[in-house]
mmCIF file of C-alpha atoms and ligand atoms in Angstrom:
data_model
loop_
_atom_site.group_PDB
_atom_site.id
_atom_site.type_symbol
_atom_site.label_atom_id
_atom_site.label_comp_id
_atom_site.label_asym_id
_atom_site.label_seq_id
_atom_site.Cartn_x
_atom_site.Cartn_y
_atom_site.Cartn_z
ATOM 1 C CA MET A 1 37.913 -31.532 40.693
ATOM 2 C CA PRO A 2 34.332 -30.329 40.126
ATOM 3 C CA LYS A 3 31.591 -31.296 42.505
ATOM 4 C CA ALA A 4 29.482 -34.306 41.602
ATOM 5 C CA SER A 5 25.903 -33.298 40.979
ATOM 6 C CA LEU A 6 23.157 -35.512 42.285
ATOM 7 C CA VAL A 7 19.417 -35.904 41.968
ATOM 8 C CA VAL A 8 17.913 -37.948 44.799
ATOM 9 C CA LEU A 9 14.628 -39.852 44.484
ATOM 10 C CA ILE A 10 12.705 -40.660 47.658
ATOM 11 C CA SER A 11 9.308 -41.886 48.813
ATOM 12 C CA GLY A 12 9.475 -41.646 52.582
ATOM 13 C CA SER A 13 11.516 -40.761 55.622
ATOM 14 C CA GLY A 14 14.623 -39.813 53.680
ATOM 15 C CA SER A 15 17.134 -40.771 56.353
ATOM 16 C CA ASN A 16 19.561 -41.879 53.638
ATOM 17 C CA LEU A 17 19.020 -38.526 51.934
ATOM 18 C CA GLN A 18 19.846 -36.903 55.289
ATOM 19 C CA ALA A 19 23.068 -38.914 55.542
ATOM 20 C CA ILE A 20 24.099 -37.600 52.112
ATOM 21 C CA ILE A 21 23.146 -34.016 53.045
ATOM 22 C CA ASP A 22 25.139 -34.345 56.281
ATOM 23 C CA ALA A 23 28.198 -35.717 54.480
ATOM 24 C CA ILE A 24 28.087 -32.735 52.093
ATOM 25 C CA GLN A 25 27.558 -30.205 54.884
ATOM 26 C CA ASN A 26 30.409 -31.711 56.912
ATOM 27 C CA ASP A 27 32.735 -31.450 53.896
ATOM 28 C CA GLU A 28 33.143 -35.204 53.785
ATOM 29 C CA LEU A 29 31.563 -35.375 50.342
ATOM 30 C CA ASP A 30 32.183 -32.894 47.526
ATOM 31 C CA ALA A 31 28.793 -33.075 45.866
ATOM 32 C CA GLU A 32 25.710 -30.989 45.274
ATOM 33 C CA ILE A 33 22.137 -32.226 45.412
ATOM 34 C CA LYS A 34 20.432 -30.436 42.539
ATOM 35 C CA ALA A 35 16.970 -31.675 43.415
ATOM 36 C CA VAL A 36 15.004 -34.155 45.469
ATOM 37 C CA ILE A 37 12.039 -35.814 43.792
ATOM 38 C CA SER A 38 9.350 -37.672 45.699
ATOM 39 C CA ASN A 39 6.371 -39.594 44.418
ATOM 40 C CA GLN A 40 4.712 -39.022 47.822
ATOM 41 C CA ALA A 41 3.640 -35.504 48.806
ATOM 42 C CA THR A 42 3.843 -36.447 52.499
ATOM 43 C CA ALA A 43 7.379 -37.865 52.426
ATOM 44 C CA PHE A 44 9.325 -36.498 55.395
ATOM 45 C CA GLY A 45 12.428 -36.427 53.205
ATOM 46 C CA LEU A 46 10.932 -33.389 51.421
ATOM 47 C CA ALA A 47 11.147 -31.403 54.661
ATOM 48 C CA ARG A 48 14.745 -32.542 55.121
ATOM 49 C CA ALA A 49 15.545 -31.274 51.619
ATOM 50 C CA THR A 50 13.805 -27.936 52.140
ATOM 51 C CA GLN A 51 15.650 -27.496 55.428
ATOM 52 C CA ALA A 52 18.900 -27.910 53.478
ATOM 53 C CA ASN A 53 17.772 -25.429 50.774
ATOM 54 C CA ILE A 54 17.446 -28.112 48.125
ATOM 55 C CA ASN A 55 14.786 -27.833 45.426
ATOM 56 C CA THR A 56 12.042 -30.396 45.740
ATOM 57 C CA HIS A 57 9.524 -31.820 43.298
ATOM 58 C CA VAL A 58 6.527 -34.003 43.996
ATOM 59 C CA ILE A 59 5.478 -36.175 41.100
ATOM 60 C CA ASP A 60 2.513 -38.247 42.152
ATOM 61 C CA HIS A 61 2.597 -41.535 40.268
ATOM 62 C CA LYS A 62 -1.174 -41.890 40.709
ATOM 63 C CA GLN A 63 -1.690 -38.937 38.353
ATOM 64 C CA PHE A 64 -0.186 -40.857 35.423
ATOM 65 C CA PRO A 65 -1.836 -43.526 33.293
ATOM 66 C CA ASP A 66 1.177 -45.831 33.318
ATOM 67 C CA ARG A 67 4.686 -46.363 34.618
ATOM 68 C CA GLU A 68 6.313 -45.044 31.449
ATOM 69 C CA SER A 69 4.569 -41.662 31.547
ATOM 70 C CA PHE A 70 5.363 -41.216 35.251
ATOM 71 C CA ASP A 71 9.008 -42.045 34.583
ATOM 72 C CA GLN A 72 9.026 -39.655 31.619
ATOM 73 C CA ALA A 73 7.800 -36.844 33.886
ATOM 74 C CA MET A 74 10.746 -37.550 36.188
ATOM 75 C CA ILE A 75 13.153 -37.559 33.239
ATOM 76 C CA GLU A 76 11.866 -34.114 32.241
ATOM 77 C CA ILE A 77 12.787 -32.768 35.686
ATOM 78 C CA ILE A 78 16.074 -34.649 35.975
ATOM 79 C CA ASP A 79 17.651 -34.190 32.539
ATOM 80 C CA PRO A 80 18.034 -30.387 32.563
ATOM 81 C CA LEU A 81 19.925 -30.752 35.862
ATOM 82 C CA LYS A 82 22.522 -32.992 34.149
ATOM 83 C CA PRO A 83 23.282 -35.055 37.237
ATOM 84 C CA ASP A 84 26.377 -37.233 37.459
ATOM 85 C CA LEU A 85 24.337 -39.641 39.569
ATOM 86 C CA VAL A 86 20.662 -40.354 40.073
ATOM 87 C CA VAL A 87 20.434 -41.671 43.616
ATOM 88 C CA LEU A 88 17.518 -43.876 44.665
ATOM 89 C CA ALA A 89 17.110 -43.451 48.418
ATOM 90 C CA GLY A 90 14.059 -45.336 49.585
ATOM 91 C CA PHE A 91 12.242 -44.697 46.309
ATOM 92 C CA MET A 92 9.419 -47.225 46.369
ATOM 93 C CA ARG A 93 8.458 -47.428 42.697
ATOM 94 C CA ILE A 94 9.620 -49.972 40.173
ATOM 95 C CA LEU A 95 11.309 -48.120 37.320
ATOM 96 C CA SER A 96 10.568 -48.740 33.656
ATOM 97 C CA ASN A 97 13.275 -50.157 31.408
ATOM 98 C CA ASP A 98 13.225 -46.849 29.512
ATOM 99 C CA PHE A 99 14.116 -44.922 32.666
ATOM 100 C CA ILE A 100 16.842 -47.379 33.603
ATOM 101 C CA GLU A 101 18.303 -47.299 30.114
ATOM 102 C CA HIS A 102 18.250 -43.503 30.133
ATOM 103 C CA TYR A 103 20.362 -43.320 33.317
ATOM 104 C CA LEU A 104 22.251 -46.581 32.981
ATOM 105 C CA HIS A 105 25.749 -46.350 34.533
ATOM 106 C CA ARG A 106 24.734 -43.345 36.658
ATOM 107 C CA LEU A 107 21.784 -44.779 38.585
ATOM 108 C CA ILE A 108 22.440 -46.192 42.054
ATOM 109 C CA ASN A 109 20.287 -47.731 44.744
ATOM 110 C CA ILE A 110 20.524 -48.869 48.337
ATOM 111 C CA HIS A 111 18.759 -52.059 49.311
ATOM 112 C CA PRO A 112 18.422 -53.437 52.833
ATOM 113 C CA SER A 113 19.819 -56.936 52.281
ATOM 114 C CA LEU A 114 22.997 -58.658 51.269
ATOM 115 C CA LEU A 115 22.099 -58.931 47.590
ATOM 116 C CA PRO A 116 21.464 -61.183 45.747
ATOM 117 C CA LYS A 117 19.613 -62.377 48.869
ATOM 118 C CA TYR A 118 16.148 -60.949 49.525
ATOM 119 C CA LYS A 119 15.267 -58.708 46.638
ATOM 120 C CA GLY A 120 12.017 -56.794 47.115
ATOM 121 C CA LEU A 121 10.277 -56.100 50.437
ATOM 122 C CA ASN A 122 10.359 -57.491 54.014
ATOM 123 C CA THR A 123 14.066 -58.222 53.868
ATOM 124 C CA HIS A 124 14.623 -57.964 57.630
ATOM 125 C CA GLN A 125 11.840 -60.407 58.479
ATOM 126 C CA LEU A 126 13.144 -62.814 55.843
ATOM 127 C CA ALA A 127 16.640 -62.719 57.337
ATOM 128 C CA ILE A 128 15.173 -63.518 60.769
ATOM 129 C CA ASP A 129 12.842 -66.234 59.466
ATOM 130 C CA ASN A 130 15.739 -67.900 57.662
ATOM 131 C CA HIS A 131 17.913 -67.793 60.814
ATOM 132 C CA ASP A 132 20.630 -65.821 59.049
ATOM 133 C CA SER A 133 23.463 -64.880 61.342
ATOM 134 C CA ILE A 134 24.524 -61.980 59.101
ATOM 135 C CA HIS A 135 22.237 -59.512 57.346
ATOM 136 C CA GLY A 136 22.908 -56.061 55.962
ATOM 137 C CA ALA A 137 22.556 -53.628 53.091
ATOM 138 C CA SER A 138 23.950 -53.215 49.594
ATOM 139 C CA VAL A 139 24.692 -50.182 47.434
ATOM 140 C CA HIS A 140 24.521 -51.123 43.783
ATOM 141 C CA TYR A 141 24.299 -49.707 40.303
ATOM 142 C CA VAL A 142 20.863 -50.354 38.868
ATOM 143 C CA SER A 143 20.294 -52.721 35.976
ATOM 144 C CA TYR A 144 17.078 -53.919 34.426
ATOM 145 C CA GLU A 145 15.957 -56.530 36.944
ATOM 146 C CA LEU A 146 14.553 -55.438 40.307
ATOM 147 C CA ASP A 147 17.252 -54.975 42.973
ATOM 148 C CA SER A 148 19.992 -56.200 40.703
ATOM 149 C CA GLY A 149 23.124 -54.741 39.173
ATOM 150 C CA PRO A 150 26.714 -54.733 40.360
ATOM 151 C CA VAL A 151 27.150 -54.190 44.092
ATOM 152 C CA VAL A 152 29.817 -51.734 45.235
ATOM 153 C CA ILE A 153 29.658 -52.003 49.036
ATOM 154 C CA GLN A 154 27.792 -54.313 51.394
ATOM 155 C CA ALA A 155 27.422 -53.481 55.074
ATOM 156 C CA GLU A 156 27.290 -56.591 57.217
ATOM 157 C CA VAL A 157 25.235 -56.545 60.404
ATOM 158 C CA ALA A 158 25.030 -59.421 62.888
ATOM 159 C CA VAL A 159 21.510 -60.738 63.545
ATOM 160 C CA LEU A 160 20.889 -61.102 67.294
ATOM 161 C CA ALA A 161 18.759 -63.819 68.881
ATOM 162 C CA THR A 162 16.625 -61.054 70.391
ATOM 163 C CA ASP A 163 16.052 -59.204 67.087
ATOM 164 C CA ASN A 164 12.701 -58.533 65.518
ATOM 165 C CA ALA A 165 12.331 -56.923 62.089
ATOM 166 C CA GLU A 166 12.246 -53.410 63.592
ATOM 167 C CA THR A 167 15.352 -53.698 65.760
ATOM 168 C CA LEU A 168 17.288 -55.340 62.944
ATOM 169 C CA ALA A 169 16.090 -52.741 60.405
ATOM 170 C CA SER A 170 17.222 -49.912 62.635
ATOM 171 C CA ARG A 171 20.767 -51.326 63.014
ATOM 172 C CA VAL A 172 20.981 -51.967 59.263
ATOM 173 C CA LEU A 173 19.728 -48.438 58.522
ATOM 174 C CA LYS A 174 22.543 -46.936 60.635
ATOM 175 C CA GLN A 175 25.055 -48.723 58.439
ATOM 176 C CA GLU A 176 23.204 -47.668 55.269
ATOM 177 C CA HIS A 177 23.886 -44.100 56.340
ATOM 178 C CA LYS A 178 27.608 -44.883 56.326
ATOM 179 C CA ILE A 179 27.919 -46.780 53.056
ATOM 180 C CA TYR A 180 25.706 -44.679 50.767
ATOM 181 C CA PRO A 181 27.743 -41.444 51.126
ATOM 182 C CA MET A 182 30.896 -43.570 50.827
ATOM 183 C CA VAL A 183 29.911 -44.888 47.403
ATOM 184 C CA ILE A 184 28.837 -41.431 46.201
ATOM 185 C CA LYS A 185 32.193 -40.076 47.363
ATOM 186 C CA MET A 186 34.018 -42.728 45.327
ATOM 187 C CA VAL A 187 32.090 -41.596 42.244
ATOM 188 C CA ALA A 188 32.562 -37.892 43.023
ATOM 189 C CA GLU A 189 36.303 -38.381 43.327
ATOM 190 C CA GLY A 190 36.431 -40.237 40.023
ATOM 191 C CA ARG A 191 37.620 -43.422 41.742
ATOM 192 C CA LEU A 192 34.577 -45.518 40.893
ATOM 193 C CA THR A 193 33.060 -46.020 37.457
ATOM 194 C CA PHE A 194 30.629 -48.485 35.967
ATOM 195 C CA ASP A 195 31.396 -49.050 32.358
ATOM 196 C CA LYS A 196 30.891 -51.911 29.904
ATOM 197 C CA GLU A 197 29.043 -53.811 32.653
ATOM 198 C CA ARG A 198 32.085 -53.696 34.914
ATOM 199 C CA LEU A 199 32.820 -51.778 38.079
ATOM 200 C CA ASN A 200 36.216 -50.123 38.228
ATOM 201 C CA LEU A 201 37.654 -48.840 41.480
ATOM 202 C CA ASP A 202 41.027 -47.092 41.421
ATOM 203 C CA ASN A 203 41.651 -48.414 37.896
ATOM 204 C CA LYS A 204 41.058 -52.023 38.890
ATOM 205 C CA HIS A 205 38.049 -54.174 38.177
ATOM 206 C CA LEU A 206 35.941 -54.611 41.275
ATOM 207 C CA THR A 207 34.826 -58.204 40.921
ATOM 208 C CA LYS A 208 33.094 -58.535 44.290
ATOM 209 C CA PRO A 209 31.573 -56.055 46.705
ATOM 210 C CA LEU A 210 33.673 -54.235 49.282
ATOM 211 C CA ILE A 211 32.570 -55.212 52.785
ATOM 212 C CA TRP A 212 31.786 -52.655 55.494
ATOM 213 C CA LYS A 213 31.893 -54.317 58.871
ATOM 214 C CA ASP A 214 32.790 -53.094 62.363
ATOM 215 C CA ASN A 215 33.318 -49.602 60.922
ATOM 216 C CA GLN A 216 35.951 -50.790 58.467
ATOM 217 C CA LEU A 217 35.970 -51.257 54.739
ATOM 218 C CA SER A 218 37.717 -54.297 53.339
ATOM 219 C CA THR A 219 37.998 -56.208 50.099
HETATM 220 C C1 GRF B 1 16.105 -48.018 53.427
HETATM 221 O O1 GRF B 1 16.108 -49.156 54.234
HETATM 222 C C2 GRF B 1 16.583 -48.361 52.042
HETATM 223 O O2 GRF B 1 17.547 -49.366 52.020
HETATM 224 C C3 GRF B 1 15.322 -48.865 51.384
HETATM 225 O O3 GRF B 1 14.303 -48.049 51.883
HETATM 226 C C4 GRF B 1 14.692 -47.521 53.154
HETATM 227 C C5 GRF B 1 14.628 -46.032 53.026
HETATM 228 O O4 GRF B 1 14.822 -45.368 54.220
HETATM 229 N N1 GRF B 1 15.479 -48.859 49.951
HETATM 230 P P1 GRF B 1 14.978 -43.793 54.226
HETATM 231 O O5 GRF B 1 13.784 -43.202 53.490
HETATM 232 O O6 GRF B 1 16.272 -43.434 53.560
HETATM 233 O O7 GRF B 1 14.955 -43.419 55.680
#
């Protein structure tokens, strides 16, 4: 089976990008990252990409008059690469409907909460403030509303009485690094598709997210 080709969009540290690079380099994931695009010139993820010999592009959103023209500039970089998946990995810009429509069914995101809880920012603090006992992260296909679209895998992480937003974020992030390559692998192997607004895994409709907990995946 051919490799899945990916374009990864980042804005910052790029630790999820690193997890994907590592999975490829360790032969756990048969995929190729065609390019990494950042809207921030200082994003550390760009150095991670360069270190792995991946082409990088900086497209500074501040240089564009509006969201649509910034997104169009990204499309012009991405389209010639014909990616199977456009992977949002800590990309901190809201995407235009045009961009989402253009890559619908091949655009995925990772969000640090158990969606549909806590869309947007400050998810870890919100989980603590609301006395949640379980928090986590979700990998989902992107649809038009912010942080929405069908969820493939959720990693569940226990919230400890001693947690603050930073300690909780760091435990959630470790699990993000497990579940993001897992979902990409399912796509690369042709096991997972998103079609007609439905997720299909191994020829069955996936009607609720798979749960990753205690290093095990379950339905
Ligand atoms: C992660 O928590 C991800 O869920 C969120 O932004 C953060 C990115 O971290 N969307 P990194 O840049 O991958 O280290």
